[in-house]
Short mmCIF file of C-alpha atoms in Angstrom, two decimals:
data_model
loop_
_atom_site.label_atom_id
_atom_site.label_comp_id
_atom_site.label_asym_id
_atom_site.label_seq_id
_atom_site.Cartn_x
_atom_site.Cartn_y
_atom_site.Cartn_z
CA MET T 1 -8.76 40.60 -78.41
CA GLY T 2 -7.12 38.52 -80.73
CA GLY T 3 -7.12 34.74 -81.85
CA ARG T 4 -5.31 32.43 -83.78
CA TRP T 5 -6.42 29.40 -86.29
CA TRP T 6 -4.72 26.65 -87.64
CA ALA T 7 -6.12 23.85 -90.45
CA THR T 8 -5.15 20.80 -92.05
CA LEU T 9 -7.93 21.13 -95.29
CA GLY T 10 -10.66 18.22 -95.14
CA LEU T 11 -9.01 16.32 -92.59
CA ALA T 12 -9.59 18.77 -89.34
CA ILE T 13 -10.04 22.54 -88.67
CA VAL T 14 -9.75 23.67 -85.40
CA VAL T 15 -10.80 27.81 -84.19
CA ALA T 16 -9.44 28.70 -81.34
CA LEU T 17 -10.28 33.01 -80.03
CA TRP T 18 -10.06 34.52 -76.71
CA LEU T 19 -12.52 37.80 -77.30
CA GLY T 20 -13.27 39.92 -74.21
CA GLY T 21 -13.77 37.13 -71.67
CA LEU T 22 -15.78 34.78 -73.74
CA ALA T 23 -13.44 31.63 -74.88
CA ALA T 24 -14.04 29.72 -78.12
CA TYR T 25 -13.08 26.45 -79.19
CA ALA T 26 -14.39 24.80 -82.88
CA LYS T 27 -13.36 21.58 -84.25
CA ALA T 28 -14.26 20.10 -87.69
CA SER T 29 -12.84 16.77 -88.45
CA LEU T 30 -12.99 13.81 -90.16
CA LEU T 31 -10.34 11.08 -91.36
CA LEU T 32 -11.59 9.65 -94.51
CA ASP T 33 -9.75 7.16 -96.95
CA VAL T 34 -9.06 8.85 -100.41
CA ALA T 35 -11.85 6.76 -101.97
CA SER T 36 -14.72 7.13 -98.89
CA PRO T 37 -17.47 8.84 -100.40
CA ILE T 38 -18.13 11.12 -97.53
CA SER T 39 -17.30 15.02 -97.47
CA ILE T 40 -17.43 17.48 -94.65
CA PHE T 41 -20.38 20.10 -95.32
CA ILE T 42 -20.80 21.98 -91.93
CA VAL T 43 -20.21 25.75 -91.37
CA MET T 44 -19.03 27.14 -87.98
CA PHE T 45 -18.33 31.01 -87.75
CA PHE T 46 -17.23 33.44 -84.86
CA PHE T 47 -16.22 36.79 -84.85
CA MET T 48 -17.22 39.85 -82.93
CA LEU T 49 -19.71 42.54 -84.61
CA ASP T 50 -18.69 45.34 -82.47
CA GLU T 51 -16.62 45.76 -79.16
CA HIS T 52 -19.06 44.05 -76.98
CA ARG T 53 -21.09 41.28 -79.18
CA ALA T 54 -19.63 37.87 -80.75
CA TYR T 55 -21.49 36.50 -83.59
CA PHE T 56 -21.61 32.52 -83.32
CA SER T 57 -22.92 29.92 -85.95
CA ILE T 58 -22.75 26.17 -86.72
CA GLY T 59 -24.95 24.91 -89.69
CA ASP T 60 -24.93 21.75 -91.62
CA VAL T 61 -26.57 20.70 -94.93
CA CYS T 62 -28.11 17.85 -96.30
CA GLY T 63 -26.54 16.13 -99.53
CA LYS T 64 -23.31 15.48 -100.66
CA GLY T 65 -20.73 16.59 -103.83
CA ILE T 66 -19.80 19.22 -105.05
CA PRO T 67 -23.04 21.00 -105.50
CA ALA T 68 -23.57 20.74 -101.73
CA SER T 69 -20.54 21.66 -100.74
CA LEU T 70 -20.84 25.29 -103.16
CA PHE T 71 -24.63 25.33 -101.32
CA MET T 72 -22.82 25.42 -98.04
CA VAL T 73 -20.28 27.93 -98.91
CA ILE T 74 -23.20 30.34 -100.46
CA SER T 75 -25.31 29.58 -97.33
CA LYS T 76 -21.74 30.41 -94.92
CA THR T 77 -21.31 33.38 -96.44
CA LEU T 78 -24.24 35.29 -96.81
CA CYS T 79 -25.74 34.78 -93.19
CA LYS T 80 -22.21 36.29 -92.38
CA SER T 81 -22.80 39.28 -94.67
CA LEU T 82 -26.14 39.81 -93.39
CA ALA T 83 -25.11 39.88 -89.74
CA LEU T 84 -22.03 42.27 -90.59
CA ARG T 85 -24.69 44.51 -92.84
CA PHE T 86 -27.60 44.48 -90.01
CA SER T 87 -25.50 45.17 -86.99
CA SER T 88 -24.22 48.25 -88.80
CA PHE T 89 -27.96 49.52 -88.89
CA ALA T 90 -28.84 48.04 -85.44
CA LEU T 91 -26.27 48.70 -83.15
CA THR T 92 -28.33 47.69 -79.67
CA GLN T 93 -29.50 44.81 -80.62
CA LEU T 94 -29.03 42.34 -83.55
CA ASP T 95 -31.88 39.91 -84.06
CA PRO T 96 -30.78 36.11 -85.15
CA GLY T 97 -34.77 35.66 -86.13
CA TYR T 98 -34.19 38.24 -88.06
CA LEU T 99 -31.05 36.87 -90.10
CA MET T 100 -32.54 33.47 -90.24
CA ARG T 101 -35.79 35.10 -92.42
CA GLN T 102 -33.84 36.64 -94.75
CA ALA T 103 -30.98 34.12 -94.90
CA ASN T 104 -34.17 31.55 -95.74
CA LEU T 105 -35.54 34.09 -97.96
CA GLU T 106 -31.88 34.32 -100.19
CA ILE T 107 -30.97 31.02 -100.40
CA SER T 108 -34.21 29.61 -100.98
CA ARG T 109 -34.12 32.04 -104.53
CA ASP T 110 -32.10 29.26 -106.64
CA ASN T 111 -32.47 25.98 -104.55
CA THR T 112 -32.32 23.64 -107.60
CA GLU T 113 -31.07 20.50 -105.97
CA MET T 114 -33.46 21.36 -103.04
CA PHE T 115 -31.19 21.14 -100.44
CA PHE T 116 -32.21 22.47 -97.12
CA VAL T 117 -29.61 23.44 -94.11
CA THR T 118 -30.01 23.44 -89.91
CA ALA T 119 -28.28 25.92 -88.32
CA ILE T 120 -28.10 28.42 -84.96
CA ILE T 121 -27.18 31.81 -85.39
CA GLY T 122 -26.43 33.51 -81.88
CA VAL T 123 -25.09 36.62 -80.51
CA PHE T 124 -23.69 37.41 -77.34
CA ASP T 125 -22.68 40.17 -75.27
CA LEU T 126 -19.45 39.85 -73.44
CA ARG T 127 -20.76 42.77 -71.49
CA THR T 128 -24.03 40.89 -69.46
CA GLY T 129 -23.67 37.27 -70.16
CA GLU T 130 -27.58 37.55 -72.24
CA LEU T 131 -27.30 35.58 -75.61
CA SER T 132 -29.53 35.74 -78.00
CA HIS T 133 -30.08 33.17 -80.55
CA CYS T 134 -32.32 31.04 -83.09
CA ASN T 135 -32.97 27.65 -84.39
CA ALA T 136 -33.26 26.35 -87.94
CA GLY T 137 -33.37 22.66 -87.05
CA HIS T 138 -30.27 22.24 -85.49
CA ASP T 139 -29.34 20.05 -82.81
CA MET T 140 -30.22 21.84 -79.62
CA PRO T 141 -27.33 23.31 -77.76
CA LEU T 142 -25.95 22.19 -74.15
CA ARG T 143 -25.15 24.60 -71.01
CA PHE T 144 -23.62 23.24 -68.25
CA THR T 145 -21.06 24.34 -65.94
CA PRO T 146 -18.45 22.07 -64.41
CA GLY T 147 -19.67 18.87 -62.19
CA SER T 148 -23.45 19.58 -63.47
CA GLN T 149 -25.56 17.50 -66.16
CA PRO T 150 -25.81 19.24 -69.59
CA THR T 151 -29.75 20.92 -70.19
CA GLU T 152 -30.52 22.24 -73.51
CA LEU T 153 -30.55 25.62 -74.01
CA GLU T 154 -33.73 27.16 -73.57
CA GLY T 155 -35.77 27.89 -76.68
CA GLY T 156 -38.04 26.76 -79.55
CA SER T 157 -36.29 24.83 -82.89
CA SER T 158 -38.44 25.63 -85.98
CA PRO T 159 -37.64 24.08 -89.79
CA PRO T 160 -34.42 24.19 -91.67
CA ILE T 161 -33.55 26.89 -94.09
CA CYS T 162 -35.19 25.98 -97.61
CA VAL T 163 -38.11 24.09 -96.01
CA VAL T 164 -40.55 26.51 -95.53
CA ASP T 165 -40.90 29.51 -97.53
CA GLU T 166 -41.17 32.74 -96.22
CA TYR T 167 -40.91 30.97 -92.31
CA ASP T 168 -41.34 33.53 -89.36
CA TYR T 169 -38.26 32.52 -87.43
CA GLN T 170 -38.23 33.60 -83.64
CA THR T 171 -35.25 34.68 -81.11
CA TYR T 172 -35.09 33.17 -78.06
CA ARG T 173 -33.10 34.81 -74.74
CA THR T 174 -31.24 33.74 -71.88
CA ARG T 175 -28.03 34.32 -70.08
CA LEU T 176 -25.15 32.67 -69.30
CA ALA T 177 -23.94 32.32 -65.69
CA PRO T 178 -20.09 33.50 -65.04
CA GLY T 179 -17.93 30.21 -65.94
CA GLU T 180 -21.21 28.44 -67.82
CA PHE T 181 -20.17 26.39 -70.75
CA LEU T 182 -22.47 26.03 -74.16
CA CYS T 183 -21.73 23.29 -75.95
CA LEU T 184 -22.84 22.92 -80.37
CA PHE T 185 -22.44 20.27 -82.44
CA THR T 186 -23.58 18.69 -85.61
CA ASP T 187 -25.24 14.76 -85.80
CA GLY T 188 -22.19 13.49 -86.63
CA VAL T 189 -21.25 13.72 -82.78
CA THR T 190 -24.55 12.08 -81.71
CA GLU T 191 -24.86 9.70 -84.59
CA ALA T 192 -21.03 8.49 -84.52
CA PHE T 193 -21.37 4.08 -84.95
CA ASN T 194 -18.34 2.36 -83.38
CA ALA T 195 -17.92 -1.52 -84.41
CA LYS T 196 -20.95 -3.05 -83.13
CA GLN T 197 -23.27 -0.47 -84.61
CA GLU T 198 -23.96 0.81 -81.41
CA MET T 199 -24.83 5.02 -81.84
CA TYR T 200 -22.81 7.37 -79.21
CA GLY T 201 -26.12 9.18 -78.60
CA ARG T 202 -27.08 11.85 -76.83
CA ALA T 203 -26.61 10.13 -73.05
CA ARG T 204 -23.10 9.15 -74.12
CA LEU T 205 -22.81 13.33 -75.26
CA ASN T 206 -24.84 13.88 -71.86
CA ALA T 207 -22.40 12.04 -69.29
CA SER T 208 -19.32 13.17 -70.80
CA LEU T 209 -19.70 16.95 -70.86
CA GLY T 210 -20.28 16.38 -67.42
CA GLU T 211 -17.50 15.07 -66.18
CA CYS T 212 -15.79 17.55 -66.75
CA GLY T 213 -13.80 19.38 -63.76
CA GLN T 214 -13.83 23.22 -61.91
CA GLY T 215 -10.25 23.92 -63.82
CA ALA T 216 -11.73 22.54 -67.17
CA THR T 217 -11.36 25.31 -70.09
CA ALA T 218 -13.35 25.37 -72.94
CA GLN T 219 -10.33 23.43 -75.37
CA ASP T 220 -10.49 21.26 -72.58
CA VAL T 221 -14.15 20.23 -72.92
CA LEU T 222 -13.59 20.54 -76.41
CA GLU T 223 -10.94 18.27 -77.18
CA GLY T 224 -11.51 15.70 -74.60
CA LEU T 225 -15.31 15.30 -76.34
CA CYS T 226 -13.98 14.70 -79.58
CA ALA T 227 -10.97 12.17 -78.32
CA VAL T 228 -14.53 10.17 -76.57
CA VAL T 229 -16.10 9.93 -79.35
CA HIS T 230 -13.43 8.96 -81.47
CA GLU T 231 -12.30 6.19 -79.18
CA PHE T 232 -15.96 5.31 -79.16
CA GLU T 233 -16.35 4.92 -82.93
CA SER T 234 -12.55 3.07 -83.45
CA GLY T 235 -12.49 0.48 -85.74
CA ALA T 236 -16.12 1.82 -87.42
CA ASP T 237 -15.73 3.55 -90.68
CA PRO T 238 -16.64 6.74 -90.30
CA SER T 239 -20.20 7.90 -91.17
CA ASP T 240 -20.35 11.89 -91.14
CA ASP T 241 -17.78 14.90 -89.88
CA LEU T 242 -17.57 15.49 -86.24
CA THR T 243 -18.20 19.06 -85.35
CA ALA T 244 -18.60 21.11 -82.08
CA MET T 245 -18.28 24.23 -80.60
CA VAL T 246 -17.67 25.39 -76.92
CA LEU T 247 -17.74 28.31 -75.58
CA ARG T 248 -17.22 29.94 -72.13
CA TRP T 249 -17.96 33.13 -70.58
CA THR T 250 -15.47 34.33 -68.17
CA PRO T 251 -16.63 38.30 -67.47
CA ASP T 252 -14.07 41.06 -66.48
CA PRO T 253 -13.83 41.37 -63.01
CA ARG T 254 -13.15 45.18 -64.18
CA ALA T 255 -16.29 45.17 -65.67
#
């Protein structure tokens, strides 16, 4: 088990991890003029709960400026703290829906600015490929195998955090096939604009992911997607961050 990370603060964050057969690559980037009013307010997390279970999350806050930035930091820290706390009590199963319900209650307490956060929380079992997840108003992740067209991850979407008090967030479960990819992203990907004010959109995203070859890795898919989107918006001022996470499960053949 191991990993590596590197970052240039405010410009790009890249995370690369290899954990027990699950390759995870995530990238957040935004190239801006110093005077630009746009800021990065996203959250990505990926870490091991124990020897066999990986936790991941991605989210986006509605708002800009220092208050929104602080709100995102608080939300990020609280979600991680809840996951670590409850994983020690529920060694056999950690319920993302329960985590989201608790996060919604805590984060809503002092939300005087009326911000809200879209987020996805997931727990992945490295032994079986089972994925449990909860979606609070975020773009639905895409799953796909090399050479196939992406499809949305099974399960419903609920209101963002801090929109409905005491909302009963639900957990959905599915399984990834060996070698299958899962791509999580923020709306900065699908809502990227070019100089003609054309939006990148979901159709272009699906087409880009569907072109990955048989030998593609999670890193290949992520870097290819980011390159395509940056090329698409070339010549236009960026309007949002470009954030994506790609997971691929390759089970241990000895298991």
